[in-house]
Amino acid sequence: MASDEELLTAWRAGDRAAGDSLLARHFDAVCRFFYYKVGEEAAADLIQQTFLAMCEGKQRFRGESAFRTYVLGTARLVLLTHLRRKRRDADHLDPIEHSLAGFGPSPTSALAHRREEAILLQALRELPIDLQIAFELYHLEGATAGELARMYGLSEPGMYGRLRKARLLVVAACERLAETPALRASTVDRLDDWVRELSARGMPRGTGP
């Protein structure tokens, strides 16, 4: 199987099929990124915007991170632009301070297969936006702390500190959101299992790249 780098090189040289294969390879990750934050209805347009941006900017990728991280970094910028358009005080949207909980009810209940997953998704939604994204890219999508540090313009130790903070906040939110002690224990004690379940989940393919 061709690597991302090989497909990108062929795409840049004019091989459209290689580009289609490369974007399709990362389609589920981009779907998860948006579905878990804005829900299926709003996600469709943002997914299309992300892949359009990738097509227009394929020459700009410099190989400083995995191509997957570059794609998801582009998705982050598309999400922040979308959220700023929804706010009257768009200039004051601070992704390290504001959370998605301030943008209306959670769209995630239909995406969770178990109550523990729904709790985890809601807990993530209560994190500051950039902490939520960092947690998800690190734990769900396999981005390294170094790649995330470059995405956020931080040092690697600084990124590890941000990831530790995100996990502590997720655990605290899960403990608060669980309705019973048994559910609290099941959610928190098996947190990594629920993360893996969400990471492995395929997405509907009605809006391909």
CSV table of C-alpha atoms in Angstrom, one decimal:
chain,number,residue,atom,x,y,z
A,1,MET,CA,0.0,0.0,0.0
A,2,ALA,CA,1.3,3.4,-0.9
A,3,SER,CA,2.2,5.7,2.0
A,4,ASP,CA,0.6,9.1,2.5
A,5,GLU,CA,3.8,10.8,1.3
A,6,GLU,CA,3.8,8.7,-1.9
A,7,LEU,CA,0.2,9.5,-2.6
A,8,LEU,CA,0.7,13.2,-1.9
A,9,THR,CA,3.7,13.3,-4.3
A,10,ALA,CA,1.7,11.7,-7.0
A,11,TRP,CA,-1.2,14.0,-6.4
A,12,ARG,CA,1.0,17.0,-6.6
A,13,ALA,CA,2.3,15.7,-9.9
A,14,GLY,CA,-1.3,15.6,-11.3
A,15,ASP,CA,-2.5,12.1,-10.4
A,16,ARG,CA,-6.1,12.9,-9.3
A,17,ALA,CA,-6.7,9.2,-8.4
A,18,ALA,CA,-3.9,9.4,-5.9
A,19,GLY,CA,-5.4,12.5,-4.3
A,20,ASP,CA,-8.8,10.8,-4.1
A,21,SER,CA,-7.2,7.8,-2.4
A,22,LEU,CA,-5.3,10.0,0.1
A,23,LEU,CA,-8.3,12.0,1.1
A,24,ALA,CA,-10.5,8.9,1.4
A,25,ARG,CA,-7.9,7.4,3.7
A,26,HIS,CA,-8.5,10.2,6.2
A,27,PHE,CA,-12.3,10.6,5.7
A,28,ASP,CA,-13.4,8.8,8.8
A,29,ALA,CA,-11.0,10.8,11.0
A,30,VAL,CA,-12.4,14.1,9.7
A,31,CYS,CA,-16.0,12.9,10.1
A,32,ARG,CA,-15.3,11.9,13.7
A,33,PHE,CA,-13.7,15.3,14.3
A,34,PHE,CA,-16.8,17.2,13.2
A,35,TYR,CA,-19.6,14.7,14.2
A,36,TYR,CA,-18.4,14.6,17.8
A,37,LYS,CA,-18.4,18.4,18.0
A,38,VAL,CA,-21.3,19.8,15.9
A,39,GLY,CA,-23.4,16.8,15.0
A,40,GLU,CA,-24.2,15.1,11.7
A,41,GLU,CA,-26.2,17.9,10.1
A,42,ALA,CA,-23.7,20.7,10.5
A,43,ALA,CA,-20.7,18.3,10.0
A,44,ALA,CA,-21.5,17.6,6.3
A,45,ASP,CA,-20.7,21.1,5.1
A,46,LEU,CA,-17.6,21.4,7.4
A,47,ILE,CA,-16.3,18.1,6.1
A,48,GLN,CA,-16.6,19.4,2.5
A,49,GLN,CA,-14.9,22.6,3.4
A,50,THR,CA,-12.0,20.8,5.0
A,51,PHE,CA,-11.4,18.6,1.9
A,52,LEU,CA,-11.8,21.5,-0.4
A,53,ALA,CA,-9.1,23.3,1.6
A,54,MET,CA,-6.9,20.3,1.4
A,55,CYS,CA,-7.3,20.2,-2.4
A,56,GLU,CA,-6.5,23.9,-2.7
A,57,GLY,CA,-3.5,23.7,-0.3
A,58,LYS,CA,-1.9,20.4,-1.2
A,59,GLN,CA,1.3,22.2,-2.2
A,60,ARG,CA,1.7,23.9,1.2
A,61,PHE,CA,2.2,20.7,3.3
A,62,ARG,CA,5.9,20.7,4.3
A,63,GLY,CA,6.1,17.3,6.0
A,64,GLU,CA,6.7,18.6,9.5
A,65,SER,CA,4.1,16.2,10.9
A,66,ALA,CA,2.1,13.2,9.6
A,67,PHE,CA,-0.2,14.1,6.8
A,68,ARG,CA,-3.1,12.9,9.0
A,69,THR,CA,-2.2,15.6,11.6
A,70,TYR,CA,-2.0,18.2,8.8
A,71,VAL,CA,-5.5,17.2,7.7
A,72,LEU,CA,-6.9,17.4,11.2
A,73,GLY,CA,-5.1,20.7,11.8
A,74,THR,CA,-7.0,22.0,8.7
A,75,ALA,CA,-10.2,20.7,10.2
A,76,ARG,CA,-9.5,22.6,13.4
A,77,LEU,CA,-9.2,25.9,11.5
A,78,VAL,CA,-12.4,25.2,9.6
A,79,LEU,CA,-14.2,24.5,12.9
A,80,LEU,CA,-12.9,27.7,14.6
A,81,THR,CA,-14.0,29.7,11.5
A,82,HIS,CA,-17.5,28.1,11.7
A,83,LEU,CA,-17.8,28.8,15.5
A,84,ARG,CA,-16.7,32.4,15.1
A,85,ARG,CA,-19.4,32.9,12.4
A,86,LYS,CA,-22.0,31.7,14.9
A,87,ARG,CA,-21.0,34.2,17.6
A,88,ARG,CA,-22.0,37.9,17.6
A,89,ASP,CA,-18.7,38.6,19.4
A,90,ALA,CA,-16.6,36.5,17.1
A,91,ASP,CA,-13.4,38.3,17.8
A,92,HIS,CA,-13.7,37.2,21.5
A,93,LEU,CA,-13.9,33.4,20.8
A,94,ASP,CA,-10.9,32.0,22.6
A,95,PRO,CA,-10.5,28.3,21.9
A,96,ILE,CA,-8.4,27.8,25.1
A,97,GLU,CA,-11.1,29.4,27.2
A,98,HIS,CA,-14.5,28.7,25.5
A,99,SER,CA,-16.1,25.3,25.1
A,100,LEU,CA,-18.6,23.8,22.7
A,101,ALA,CA,-21.0,23.6,25.6
A,102,GLY,CA,-21.7,27.3,25.0
A,103,PHE,CA,-22.9,26.6,21.4
A,104,GLY,CA,-26.1,24.8,22.3
A,105,PRO,CA,-27.1,21.2,23.2
A,106,SER,CA,-24.8,18.3,22.6
A,107,PRO,CA,-25.4,16.5,19.3
A,108,THR,CA,-23.6,13.4,20.5
A,109,SER,CA,-26.3,11.2,22.0
A,110,ALA,CA,-27.2,9.5,18.7
A,111,LEU,CA,-23.5,8.8,18.1
A,112,ALA,CA,-22.8,6.9,21.3
A,113,HIS,CA,-23.5,3.2,21.5
A,114,ARG,CA,-23.4,3.1,25.3
A,115,ARG,CA,-24.2,5.5,28.1
A,116,GLU,CA,-20.5,5.6,29.0
A,117,GLU,CA,-19.6,6.8,25.5
A,118,ALA,CA,-22.3,9.5,25.7
A,119,ILE,CA,-20.9,10.7,29.0
A,120,LEU,CA,-17.4,10.8,27.6
A,121,LEU,CA,-18.5,12.8,24.6
A,122,GLN,CA,-20.4,15.2,26.7
A,123,ALA,CA,-17.4,15.6,29.0
A,124,LEU,CA,-15.2,16.4,26.0
A,125,ARG,CA,-17.7,19.0,24.9
A,126,GLU,CA,-17.3,20.8,28.2
A,127,LEU,CA,-13.5,21.2,27.8
A,128,PRO,CA,-12.1,24.4,26.3
A,129,ILE,CA,-12.2,23.8,22.5
A,130,ASP,CA,-8.5,23.5,22.0
A,131,LEU,CA,-8.1,21.1,24.9
A,132,GLN,CA,-10.9,19.0,23.5
A,133,ILE,CA,-9.2,18.9,20.1
A,134,ALA,CA,-5.8,18.1,21.6
A,135,PHE,CA,-7.3,15.2,23.7
A,136,GLU,CA,-9.1,13.8,20.7
A,137,LEU,CA,-6.3,14.1,18.2
A,138,TYR,CA,-3.9,12.5,20.7
A,139,HIS,CA,-6.1,9.7,22.0
A,140,LEU,CA,-8.5,9.1,19.1
A,141,GLU,CA,-6.4,9.8,16.1
A,142,GLY,CA,-2.9,8.9,17.2
A,143,ALA,CA,-1.2,12.3,16.8
A,144,THR,CA,2.0,12.6,18.8
A,145,ALA,CA,2.7,15.3,21.4
A,146,GLY,CA,5.4,16.7,19.1
A,147,GLU,CA,3.0,17.0,16.1
A,148,LEU,CA,0.4,18.7,18.3
A,149,ALA,CA,3.0,21.1,19.7
A,150,ARG,CA,3.8,22.2,16.2
A,151,MET,CA,0.1,22.6,15.4
A,152,TYR,CA,-0.5,24.8,18.4
A,153,GLY,CA,2.9,26.6,18.4
A,154,LEU,CA,3.9,25.2,21.8
A,155,SER,CA,6.9,23.4,23.1
A,156,GLU,CA,6.6,19.6,23.4
A,157,PRO,CA,6.7,19.7,27.3
A,158,GLY,CA,4.0,22.5,27.1
A,159,MET,CA,1.9,20.2,24.9
A,160,TYR,CA,2.2,17.3,27.4
A,161,GLY,CA,1.1,19.7,30.1
A,162,ARG,CA,-1.9,20.6,28.1
A,163,LEU,CA,-2.8,16.9,27.4
A,164,ARG,CA,-2.5,16.1,31.2
A,165,LYS,CA,-4.8,19.0,32.0
A,166,ALA,CA,-7.3,17.8,29.3
A,167,ARG,CA,-7.4,14.3,30.7
A,168,LEU,CA,-7.9,15.5,34.3
A,169,LEU,CA,-10.8,17.7,33.2
A,170,VAL,CA,-12.3,14.8,31.2
A,171,VAL,CA,-12.2,12.5,34.2
A,172,ALA,CA,-13.7,15.2,36.5
A,173,ALA,CA,-16.5,15.9,34.1
A,174,CYS,CA,-17.2,12.2,33.6
A,175,GLU,CA,-17.4,11.7,37.4
A,176,ARG,CA,-19.9,14.6,37.6
A,177,LEU,CA,-22.1,13.6,34.6
A,178,ALA,CA,-22.5,9.9,35.6
A,179,GLU,CA,-25.9,9.3,37.2
A,180,THR,CA,-24.9,6.5,39.5
A,181,PRO,CA,-21.7,5.3,41.3
A,182,ALA,CA,-21.6,2.2,39.2
A,183,LEU,CA,-21.8,4.2,36.0
A,184,ARG,CA,-19.2,6.6,37.3
A,185,ALA,CA,-16.8,3.7,38.0
A,186,SER,CA,-17.5,2.1,34.6
A,187,THR,CA,-16.9,5.3,32.7
A,188,VAL,CA,-13.8,6.4,34.5
A,189,ASP,CA,-12.1,3.1,35.1
A,190,ARG,CA,-12.6,2.1,31.5
A,191,LEU,CA,-12.0,5.5,30.0
A,192,ASP,CA,-9.3,4.3,27.6
A,193,ASP,CA,-11.6,1.5,26.4
A,194,TRP,CA,-14.4,4.0,25.5
A,195,VAL,CA,-11.8,6.2,23.8
A,196,ARG,CA,-10.7,3.2,21.7
A,197,GLU,CA,-14.3,2.4,20.8
A,198,LEU,CA,-14.9,5.9,19.5
A,199,SER,CA,-11.6,5.9,17.6
A,200,ALA,CA,-12.4,2.7,15.8
A,201,ARG,CA,-15.9,3.7,14.8
A,202,GLY,CA,-16.5,4.2,11.1
A,203,MET,CA,-18.6,7.1,10.0
A,204,PRO,CA,-21.5,7.3,7.5
A,205,ARG,CA,-20.2,7.8,4.0
A,206,GLY,CA,-22.9,9.9,2.5
A,207,THR,CA,-20.6,12.9,2.1
A,208,GLY,CA,-17.3,11.6,0.8
A,209,PRO,CA,-14.4,13.8,-0.1
